[in-house]
mmCIF file of C-alpha atoms and ligand atoms in Angstrom:
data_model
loop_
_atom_site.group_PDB
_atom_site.id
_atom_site.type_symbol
_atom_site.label_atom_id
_atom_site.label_comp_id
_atom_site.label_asym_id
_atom_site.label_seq_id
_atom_site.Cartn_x
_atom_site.Cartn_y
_atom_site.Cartn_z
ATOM 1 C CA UNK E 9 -62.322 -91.005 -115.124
ATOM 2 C CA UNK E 10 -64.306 -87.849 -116.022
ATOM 3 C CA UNK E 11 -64.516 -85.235 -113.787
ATOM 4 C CA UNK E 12 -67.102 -82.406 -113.541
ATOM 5 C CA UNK E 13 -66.829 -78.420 -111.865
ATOM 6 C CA UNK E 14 -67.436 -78.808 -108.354
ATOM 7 C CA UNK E 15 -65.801 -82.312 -108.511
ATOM 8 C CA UNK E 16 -62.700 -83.188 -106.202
ATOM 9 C CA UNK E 17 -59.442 -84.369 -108.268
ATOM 10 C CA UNK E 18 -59.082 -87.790 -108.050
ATOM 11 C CA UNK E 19 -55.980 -88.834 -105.747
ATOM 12 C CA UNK E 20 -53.247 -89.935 -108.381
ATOM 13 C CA UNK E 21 -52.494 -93.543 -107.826
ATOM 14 C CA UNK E 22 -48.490 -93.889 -108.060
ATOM 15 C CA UNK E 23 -45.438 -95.948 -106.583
ATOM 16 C CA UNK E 24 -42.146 -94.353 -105.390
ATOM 17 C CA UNK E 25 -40.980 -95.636 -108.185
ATOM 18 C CA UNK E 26 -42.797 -93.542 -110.247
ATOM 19 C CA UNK E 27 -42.250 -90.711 -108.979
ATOM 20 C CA UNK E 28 -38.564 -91.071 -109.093
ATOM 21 C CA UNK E 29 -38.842 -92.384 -112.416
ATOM 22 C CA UNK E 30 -40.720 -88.409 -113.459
ATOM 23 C CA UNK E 31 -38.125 -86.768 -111.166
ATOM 24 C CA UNK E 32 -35.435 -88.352 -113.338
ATOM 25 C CA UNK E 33 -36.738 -87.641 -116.471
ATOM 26 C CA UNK E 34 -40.254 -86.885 -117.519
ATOM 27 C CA UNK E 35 -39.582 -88.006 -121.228
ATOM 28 C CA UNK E 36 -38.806 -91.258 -119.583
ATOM 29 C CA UNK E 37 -42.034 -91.487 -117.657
ATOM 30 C CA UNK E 38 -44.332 -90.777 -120.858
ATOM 31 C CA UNK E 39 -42.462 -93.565 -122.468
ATOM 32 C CA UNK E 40 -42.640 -95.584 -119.440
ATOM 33 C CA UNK E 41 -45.856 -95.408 -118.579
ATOM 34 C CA UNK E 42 -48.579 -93.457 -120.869
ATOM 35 C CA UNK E 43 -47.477 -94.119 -124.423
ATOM 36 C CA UNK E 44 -49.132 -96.490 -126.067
ATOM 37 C CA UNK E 45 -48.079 -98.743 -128.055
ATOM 38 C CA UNK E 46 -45.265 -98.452 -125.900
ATOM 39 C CA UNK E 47 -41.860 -98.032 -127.450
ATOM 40 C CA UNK E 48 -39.894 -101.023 -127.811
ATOM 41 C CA UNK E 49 -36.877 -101.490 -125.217
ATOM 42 C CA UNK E 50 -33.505 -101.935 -125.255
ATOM 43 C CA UNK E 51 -32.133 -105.124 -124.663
ATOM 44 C CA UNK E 52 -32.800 -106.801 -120.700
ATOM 45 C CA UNK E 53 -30.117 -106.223 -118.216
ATOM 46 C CA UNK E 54 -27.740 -108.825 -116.416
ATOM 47 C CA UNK E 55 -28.323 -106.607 -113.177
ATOM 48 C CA UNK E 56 -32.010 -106.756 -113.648
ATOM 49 C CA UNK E 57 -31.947 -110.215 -113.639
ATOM 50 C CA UNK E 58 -29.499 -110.965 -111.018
ATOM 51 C CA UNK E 59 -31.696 -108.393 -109.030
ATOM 52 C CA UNK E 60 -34.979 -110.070 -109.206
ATOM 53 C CA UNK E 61 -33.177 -113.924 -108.988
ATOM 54 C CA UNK E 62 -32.281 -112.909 -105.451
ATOM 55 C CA UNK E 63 -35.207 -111.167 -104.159
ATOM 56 C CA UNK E 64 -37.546 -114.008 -105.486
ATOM 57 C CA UNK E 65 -35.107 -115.915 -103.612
ATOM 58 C CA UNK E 66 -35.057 -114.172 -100.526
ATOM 59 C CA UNK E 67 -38.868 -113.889 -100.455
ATOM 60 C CA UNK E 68 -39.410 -117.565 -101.350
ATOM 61 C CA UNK E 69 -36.769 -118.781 -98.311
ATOM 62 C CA UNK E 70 -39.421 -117.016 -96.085
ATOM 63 C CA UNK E 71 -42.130 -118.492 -97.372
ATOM 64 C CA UNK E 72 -40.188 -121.931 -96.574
ATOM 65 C CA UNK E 73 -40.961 -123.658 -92.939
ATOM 66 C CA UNK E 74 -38.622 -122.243 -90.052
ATOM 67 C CA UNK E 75 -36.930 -125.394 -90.374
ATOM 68 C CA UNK E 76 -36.135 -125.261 -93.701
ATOM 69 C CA UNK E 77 -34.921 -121.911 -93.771
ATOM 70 C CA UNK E 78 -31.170 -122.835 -94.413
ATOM 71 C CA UNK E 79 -28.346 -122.138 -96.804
ATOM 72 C CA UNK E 80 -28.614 -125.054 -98.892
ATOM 73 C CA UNK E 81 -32.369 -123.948 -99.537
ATOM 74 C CA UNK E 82 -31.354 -120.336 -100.504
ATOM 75 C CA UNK E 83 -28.956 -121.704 -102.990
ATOM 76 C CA UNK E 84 -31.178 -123.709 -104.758
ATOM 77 C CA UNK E 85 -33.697 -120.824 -104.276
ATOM 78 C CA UNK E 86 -31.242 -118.680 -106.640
ATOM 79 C CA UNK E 87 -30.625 -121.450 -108.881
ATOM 80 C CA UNK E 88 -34.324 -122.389 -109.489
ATOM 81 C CA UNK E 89 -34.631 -117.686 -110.161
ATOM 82 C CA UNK E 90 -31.918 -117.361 -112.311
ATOM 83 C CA UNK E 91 -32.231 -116.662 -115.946
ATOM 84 C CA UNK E 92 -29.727 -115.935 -118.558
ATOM 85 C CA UNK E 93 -31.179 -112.562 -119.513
ATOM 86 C CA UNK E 94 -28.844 -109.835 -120.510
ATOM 87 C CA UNK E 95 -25.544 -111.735 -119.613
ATOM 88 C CA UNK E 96 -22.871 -112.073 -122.470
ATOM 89 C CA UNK E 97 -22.637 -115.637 -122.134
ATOM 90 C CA UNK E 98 -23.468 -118.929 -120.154
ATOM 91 C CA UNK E 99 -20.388 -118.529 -118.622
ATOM 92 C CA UNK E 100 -20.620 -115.596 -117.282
ATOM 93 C CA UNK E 101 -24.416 -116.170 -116.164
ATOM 94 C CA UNK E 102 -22.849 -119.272 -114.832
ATOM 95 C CA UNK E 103 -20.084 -116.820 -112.586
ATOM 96 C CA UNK E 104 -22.658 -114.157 -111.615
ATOM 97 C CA UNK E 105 -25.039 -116.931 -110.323
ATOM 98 C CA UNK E 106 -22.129 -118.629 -107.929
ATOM 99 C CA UNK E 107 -21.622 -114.555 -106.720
ATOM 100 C CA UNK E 108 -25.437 -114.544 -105.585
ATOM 101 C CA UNK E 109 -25.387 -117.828 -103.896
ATOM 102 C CA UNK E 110 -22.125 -116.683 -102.197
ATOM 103 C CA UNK E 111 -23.935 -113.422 -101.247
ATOM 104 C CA UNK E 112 -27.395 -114.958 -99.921
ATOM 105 C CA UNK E 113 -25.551 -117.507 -98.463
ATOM 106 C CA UNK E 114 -23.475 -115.948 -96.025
ATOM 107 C CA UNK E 115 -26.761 -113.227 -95.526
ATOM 108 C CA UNK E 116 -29.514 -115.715 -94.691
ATOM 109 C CA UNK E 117 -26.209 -117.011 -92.115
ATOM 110 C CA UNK E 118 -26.534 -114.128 -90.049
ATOM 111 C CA UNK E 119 -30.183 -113.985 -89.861
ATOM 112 C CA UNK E 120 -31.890 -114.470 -86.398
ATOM 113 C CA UNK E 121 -33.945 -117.845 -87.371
ATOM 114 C CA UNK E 122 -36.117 -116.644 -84.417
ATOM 115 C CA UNK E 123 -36.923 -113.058 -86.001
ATOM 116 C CA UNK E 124 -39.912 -113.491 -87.900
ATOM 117 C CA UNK E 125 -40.628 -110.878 -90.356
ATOM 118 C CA UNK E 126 -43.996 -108.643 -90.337
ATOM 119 C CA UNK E 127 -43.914 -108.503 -94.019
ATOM 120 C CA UNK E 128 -42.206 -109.680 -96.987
ATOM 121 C CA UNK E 129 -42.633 -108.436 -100.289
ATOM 122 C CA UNK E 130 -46.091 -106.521 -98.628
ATOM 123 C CA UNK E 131 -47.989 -103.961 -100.205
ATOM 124 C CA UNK E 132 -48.673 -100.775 -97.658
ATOM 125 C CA UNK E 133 -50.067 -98.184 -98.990
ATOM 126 C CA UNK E 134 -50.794 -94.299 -97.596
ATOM 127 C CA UNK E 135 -52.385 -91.288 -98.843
ATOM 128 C CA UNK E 136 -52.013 -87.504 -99.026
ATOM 129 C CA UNK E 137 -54.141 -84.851 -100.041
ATOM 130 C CA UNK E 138 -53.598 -85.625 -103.799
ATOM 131 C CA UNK E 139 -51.826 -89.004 -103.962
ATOM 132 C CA UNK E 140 -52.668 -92.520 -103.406
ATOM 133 C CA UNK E 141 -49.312 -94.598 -102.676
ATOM 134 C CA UNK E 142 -48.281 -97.665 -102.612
ATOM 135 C CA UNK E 143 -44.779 -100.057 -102.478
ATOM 136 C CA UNK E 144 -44.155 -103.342 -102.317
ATOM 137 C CA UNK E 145 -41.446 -103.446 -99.354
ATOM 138 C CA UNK E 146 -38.715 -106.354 -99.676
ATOM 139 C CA UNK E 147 -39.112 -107.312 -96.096
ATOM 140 C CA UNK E 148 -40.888 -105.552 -92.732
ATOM 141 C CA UNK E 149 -39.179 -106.905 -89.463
ATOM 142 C CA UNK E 150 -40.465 -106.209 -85.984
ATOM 143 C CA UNK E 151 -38.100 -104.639 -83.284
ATOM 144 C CA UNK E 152 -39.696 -103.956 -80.031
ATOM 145 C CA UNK E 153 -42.579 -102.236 -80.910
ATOM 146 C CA UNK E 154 -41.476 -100.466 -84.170
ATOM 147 C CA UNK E 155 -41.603 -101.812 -87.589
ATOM 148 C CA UNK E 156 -38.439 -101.430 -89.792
ATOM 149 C CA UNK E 157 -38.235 -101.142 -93.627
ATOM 150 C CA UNK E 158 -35.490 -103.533 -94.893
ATOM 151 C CA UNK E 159 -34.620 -103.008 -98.757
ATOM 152 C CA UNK E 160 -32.326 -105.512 -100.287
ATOM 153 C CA UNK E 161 -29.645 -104.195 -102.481
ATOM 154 C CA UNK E 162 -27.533 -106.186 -105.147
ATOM 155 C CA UNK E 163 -25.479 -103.642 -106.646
ATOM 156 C CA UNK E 164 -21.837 -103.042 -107.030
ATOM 157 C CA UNK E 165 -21.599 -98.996 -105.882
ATOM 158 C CA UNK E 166 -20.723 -97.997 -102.056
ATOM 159 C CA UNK E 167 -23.908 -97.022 -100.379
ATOM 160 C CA UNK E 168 -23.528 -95.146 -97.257
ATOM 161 C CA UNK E 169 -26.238 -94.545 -94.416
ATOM 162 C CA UNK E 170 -27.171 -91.277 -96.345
ATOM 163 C CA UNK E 171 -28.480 -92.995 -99.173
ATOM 164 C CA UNK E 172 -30.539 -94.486 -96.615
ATOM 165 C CA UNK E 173 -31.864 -91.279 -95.043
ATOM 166 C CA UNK E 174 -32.246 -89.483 -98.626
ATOM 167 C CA UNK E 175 -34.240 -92.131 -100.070
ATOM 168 C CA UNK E 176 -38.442 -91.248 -100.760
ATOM 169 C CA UNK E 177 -38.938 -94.858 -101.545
ATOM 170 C CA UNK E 178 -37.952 -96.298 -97.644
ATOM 171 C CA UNK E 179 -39.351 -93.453 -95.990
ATOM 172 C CA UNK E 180 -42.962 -93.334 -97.711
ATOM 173 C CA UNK E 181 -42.694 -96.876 -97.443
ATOM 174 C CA UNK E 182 -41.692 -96.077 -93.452
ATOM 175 C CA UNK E 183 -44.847 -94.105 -93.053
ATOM 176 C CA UNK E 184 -46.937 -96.382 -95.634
ATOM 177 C CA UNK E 185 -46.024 -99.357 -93.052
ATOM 178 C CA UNK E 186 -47.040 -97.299 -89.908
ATOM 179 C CA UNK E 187 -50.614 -96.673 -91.486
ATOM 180 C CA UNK E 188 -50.844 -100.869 -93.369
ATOM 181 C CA UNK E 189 -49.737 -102.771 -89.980
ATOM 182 C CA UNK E 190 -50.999 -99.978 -87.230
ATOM 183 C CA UNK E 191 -47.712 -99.715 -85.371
ATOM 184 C CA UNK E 192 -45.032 -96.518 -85.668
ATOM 185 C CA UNK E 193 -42.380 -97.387 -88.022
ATOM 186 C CA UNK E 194 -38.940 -95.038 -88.591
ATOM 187 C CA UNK E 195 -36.014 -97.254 -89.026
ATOM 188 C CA UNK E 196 -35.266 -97.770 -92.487
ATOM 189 C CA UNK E 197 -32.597 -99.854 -93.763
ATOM 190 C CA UNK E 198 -30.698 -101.073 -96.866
ATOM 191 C CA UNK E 199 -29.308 -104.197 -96.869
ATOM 192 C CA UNK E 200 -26.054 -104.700 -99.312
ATOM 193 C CA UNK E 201 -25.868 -108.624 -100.021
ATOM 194 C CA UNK E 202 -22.572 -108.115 -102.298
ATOM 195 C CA UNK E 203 -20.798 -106.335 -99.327
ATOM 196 C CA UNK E 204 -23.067 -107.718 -96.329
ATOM 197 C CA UNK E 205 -23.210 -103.861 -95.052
ATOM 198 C CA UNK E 206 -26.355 -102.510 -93.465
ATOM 199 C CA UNK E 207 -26.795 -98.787 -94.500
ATOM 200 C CA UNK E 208 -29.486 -97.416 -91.906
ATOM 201 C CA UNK E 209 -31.424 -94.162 -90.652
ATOM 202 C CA UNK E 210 -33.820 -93.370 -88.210
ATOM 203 C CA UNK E 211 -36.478 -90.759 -89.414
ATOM 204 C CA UNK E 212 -38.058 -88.666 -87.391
ATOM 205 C CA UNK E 213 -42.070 -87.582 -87.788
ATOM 206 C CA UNK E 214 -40.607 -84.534 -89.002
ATOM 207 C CA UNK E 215 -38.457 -85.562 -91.719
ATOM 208 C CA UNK E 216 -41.070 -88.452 -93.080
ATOM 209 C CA UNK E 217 -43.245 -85.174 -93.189
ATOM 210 C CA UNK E 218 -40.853 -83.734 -95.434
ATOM 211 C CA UNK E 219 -39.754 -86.784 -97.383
ATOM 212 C CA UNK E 220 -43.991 -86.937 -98.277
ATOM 213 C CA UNK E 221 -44.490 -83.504 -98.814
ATOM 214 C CA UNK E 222 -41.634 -83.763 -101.207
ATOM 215 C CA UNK E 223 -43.283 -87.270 -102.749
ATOM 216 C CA UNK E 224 -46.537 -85.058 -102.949
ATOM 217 C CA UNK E 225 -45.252 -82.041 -104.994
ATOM 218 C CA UNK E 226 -43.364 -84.436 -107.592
ATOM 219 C CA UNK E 227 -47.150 -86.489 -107.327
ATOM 220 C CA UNK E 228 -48.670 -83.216 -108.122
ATOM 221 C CA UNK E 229 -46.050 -82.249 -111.174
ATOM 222 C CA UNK E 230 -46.721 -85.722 -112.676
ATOM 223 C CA UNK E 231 -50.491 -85.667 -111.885
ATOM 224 C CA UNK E 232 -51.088 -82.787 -113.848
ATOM 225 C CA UNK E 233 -48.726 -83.624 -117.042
ATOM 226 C CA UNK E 234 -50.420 -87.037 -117.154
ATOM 227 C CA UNK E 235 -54.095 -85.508 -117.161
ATOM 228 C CA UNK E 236 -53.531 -83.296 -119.671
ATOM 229 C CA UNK E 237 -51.569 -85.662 -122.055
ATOM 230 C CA UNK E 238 -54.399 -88.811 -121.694
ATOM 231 C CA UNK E 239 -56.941 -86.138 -122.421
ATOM 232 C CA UNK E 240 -55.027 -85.057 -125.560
ATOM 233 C CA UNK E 241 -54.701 -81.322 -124.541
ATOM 234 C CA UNK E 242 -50.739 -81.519 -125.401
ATOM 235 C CA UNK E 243 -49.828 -81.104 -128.404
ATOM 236 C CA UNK E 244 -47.170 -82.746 -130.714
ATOM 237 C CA UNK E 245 -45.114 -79.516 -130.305
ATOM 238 C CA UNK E 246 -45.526 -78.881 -126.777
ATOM 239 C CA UNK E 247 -44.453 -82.693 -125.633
ATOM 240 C CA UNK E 248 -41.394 -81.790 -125.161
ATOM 241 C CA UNK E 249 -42.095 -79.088 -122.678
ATOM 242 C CA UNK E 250 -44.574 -80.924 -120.611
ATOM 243 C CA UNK E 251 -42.195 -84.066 -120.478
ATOM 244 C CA UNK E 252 -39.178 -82.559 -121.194
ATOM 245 C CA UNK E 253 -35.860 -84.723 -121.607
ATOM 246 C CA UNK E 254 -33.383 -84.400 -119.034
ATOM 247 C CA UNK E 255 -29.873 -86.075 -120.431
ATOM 248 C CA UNK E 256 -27.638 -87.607 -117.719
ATOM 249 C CA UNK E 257 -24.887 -90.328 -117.472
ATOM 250 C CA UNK E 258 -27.758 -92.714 -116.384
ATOM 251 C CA UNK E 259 -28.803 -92.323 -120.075
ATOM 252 C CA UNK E 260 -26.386 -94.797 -121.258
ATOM 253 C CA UNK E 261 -29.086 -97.360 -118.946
ATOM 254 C CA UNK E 262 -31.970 -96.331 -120.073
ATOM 255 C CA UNK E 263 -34.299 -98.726 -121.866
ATOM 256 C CA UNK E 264 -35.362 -96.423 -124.451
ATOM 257 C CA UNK E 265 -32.622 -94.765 -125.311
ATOM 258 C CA UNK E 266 -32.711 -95.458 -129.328
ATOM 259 C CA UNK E 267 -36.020 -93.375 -129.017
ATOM 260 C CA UNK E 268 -34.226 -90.099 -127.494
ATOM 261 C CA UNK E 269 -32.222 -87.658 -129.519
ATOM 262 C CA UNK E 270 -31.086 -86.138 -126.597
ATOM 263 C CA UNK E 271 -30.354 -88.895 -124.620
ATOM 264 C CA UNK E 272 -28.567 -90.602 -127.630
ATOM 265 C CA UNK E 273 -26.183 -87.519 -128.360
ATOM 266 C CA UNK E 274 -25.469 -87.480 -124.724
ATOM 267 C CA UNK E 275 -24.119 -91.225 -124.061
ATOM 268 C CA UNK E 276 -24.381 -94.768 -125.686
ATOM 269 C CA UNK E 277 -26.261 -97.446 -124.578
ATOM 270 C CA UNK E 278 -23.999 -99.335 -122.039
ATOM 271 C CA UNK E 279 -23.500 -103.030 -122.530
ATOM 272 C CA UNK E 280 -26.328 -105.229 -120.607
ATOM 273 C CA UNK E 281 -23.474 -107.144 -118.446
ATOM 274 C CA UNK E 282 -21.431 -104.041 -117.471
ATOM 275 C CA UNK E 283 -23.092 -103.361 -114.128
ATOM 276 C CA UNK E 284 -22.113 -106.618 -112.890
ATOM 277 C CA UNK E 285 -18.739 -106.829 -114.157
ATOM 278 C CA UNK E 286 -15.779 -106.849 -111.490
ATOM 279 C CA UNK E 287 -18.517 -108.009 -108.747
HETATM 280 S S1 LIG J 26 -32.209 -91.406 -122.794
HETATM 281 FE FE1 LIG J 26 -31.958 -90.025 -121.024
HETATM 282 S S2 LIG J 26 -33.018 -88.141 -121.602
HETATM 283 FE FE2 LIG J 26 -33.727 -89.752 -122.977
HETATM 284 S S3 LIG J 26 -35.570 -90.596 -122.040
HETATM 285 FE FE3 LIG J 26 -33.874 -91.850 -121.333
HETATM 286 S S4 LIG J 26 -33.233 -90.915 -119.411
HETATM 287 FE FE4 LIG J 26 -34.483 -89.410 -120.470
#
């Protein structure tokens, strides 16, 4: 959108997503989400698609009648999901799918049929000064008269109840709920379905003011690089500095990898299965 002198920026629409995806590596964002044509990916990954096979499940058992809302149904929830993507064979697929029903099964168990959720898979949105965000949140329950945020997690590492508190994602999505549904909300949690652990932390109005003030100076870093690149005042030999690289061990993940000299010198691409190996 043009602007004009005199004219106020427009906020910059953006997920916590992606802002964690420019606070990991700005390179990575530019490829992600402002080159175009886009660069080709990597191959999909078996965590990927065990990921999304048990959230659709999980959002799809809700969307079931009360009464219907039982472990058989969740298992043929995750078999009617799954998808061979990224496994090394149907064997495997066939393994990591029995793990998932295993998981949802004994997690939908211990589930208060009587608890209702607020939300599942909702959109809330809130806005700052500069930024317009919004998150889709796995699942919104109602305690009392507080919301919480409930993130389901599928993968294999130890989370503990810092991850929780540290995490911009649950608590914009914490203060994005409060604003969407019009009741306070600062108990977030992460659910672990392989380990059936709930990793929680209750914010204070103080820290979500710090997790979004922090969400709205990455916004504002990000804002500004993407202006400048879509109205093609970088150029070729400044890229680098306005998106620069940042090389990691999470480069060996990252789908475009084969497109990063310095992410290539730094790791290999890891097979797509290894993440769920030893699950
Ligand atoms: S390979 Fe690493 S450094 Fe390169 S774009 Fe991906 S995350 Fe960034």
């Amino acid at each position: 959108m043009p602007t004009f002198p005199g004219m106020p920026e427009p906020l910059f629409s953006c997920s916590p997503s992606r802002l964690d995806n420019w606070r990991s590596c700005p390179r990575k964002y530019r490829m992600t989400y402002l080159d175009s044509p886009s660069p080709s990916k990597g191959p999909p990954w078996a965590h990927n698609t065990m990921g999304a096979a048990v959230h659709n499940a999980m959002r799809d058992w809700y969307a079931l009648p009360l009464e219907g809302r039982t472990t058989d149904s969740i298992a043929s929830l995750a078999r009617a999901h799954w998808r061979a993507d990224g496994f090394r064979d149907e064997q495997q697929s066939f393994e990591a799918l029995g793990r998932a029903i295993a998981w949802l099964q004994s997690y939908v168990a211990d589930l208060n049929p009587d608890e209702e959720p607020r939300g599942v898979e909702r959109t809330v949105s809130v806005t700052t000064e500069r930024l317009s965000l919004q998150g889709r949140v796995d699942r919104i329950d109602q305690r009392g008269d507080e919301l919480v945020i409930v993130d389901y997690k599928t993968g294999r590492s130890h989370l503990t109840d810092d991850d929780a508190a540290t995490s911009l994602a649950l608590a914009i999505y914490a203060l994005a709920a409060t604003r969407t549904l019009r009741m306070p909300c600062f108990q977030v949690e992460l659910h672990h379905l392989p380990s059936g652990e709930t990793l929680g932390h209750r914010h204070t109005s103080e820290s979500l003011a710090r997790h979004l003030g922090r969400a709205d100076s990455i916004g504002q870093e990000a804002q500004v690089a993407q202006r400048e690149f879509k109205a093609g005042r970088v150029k070729t030999e400044e890229i680098d500095q306005v998106f620069p690289p940042t090389p990691s061990k999470l480069c060996g993940y990252c789908d475009f990898l084969e497109h990063c000299p310095e992410g290539s010198a730094s790791s290999q691409r890891a097979v797509s299965w290894v993440a769920i190996e030893d699950r």
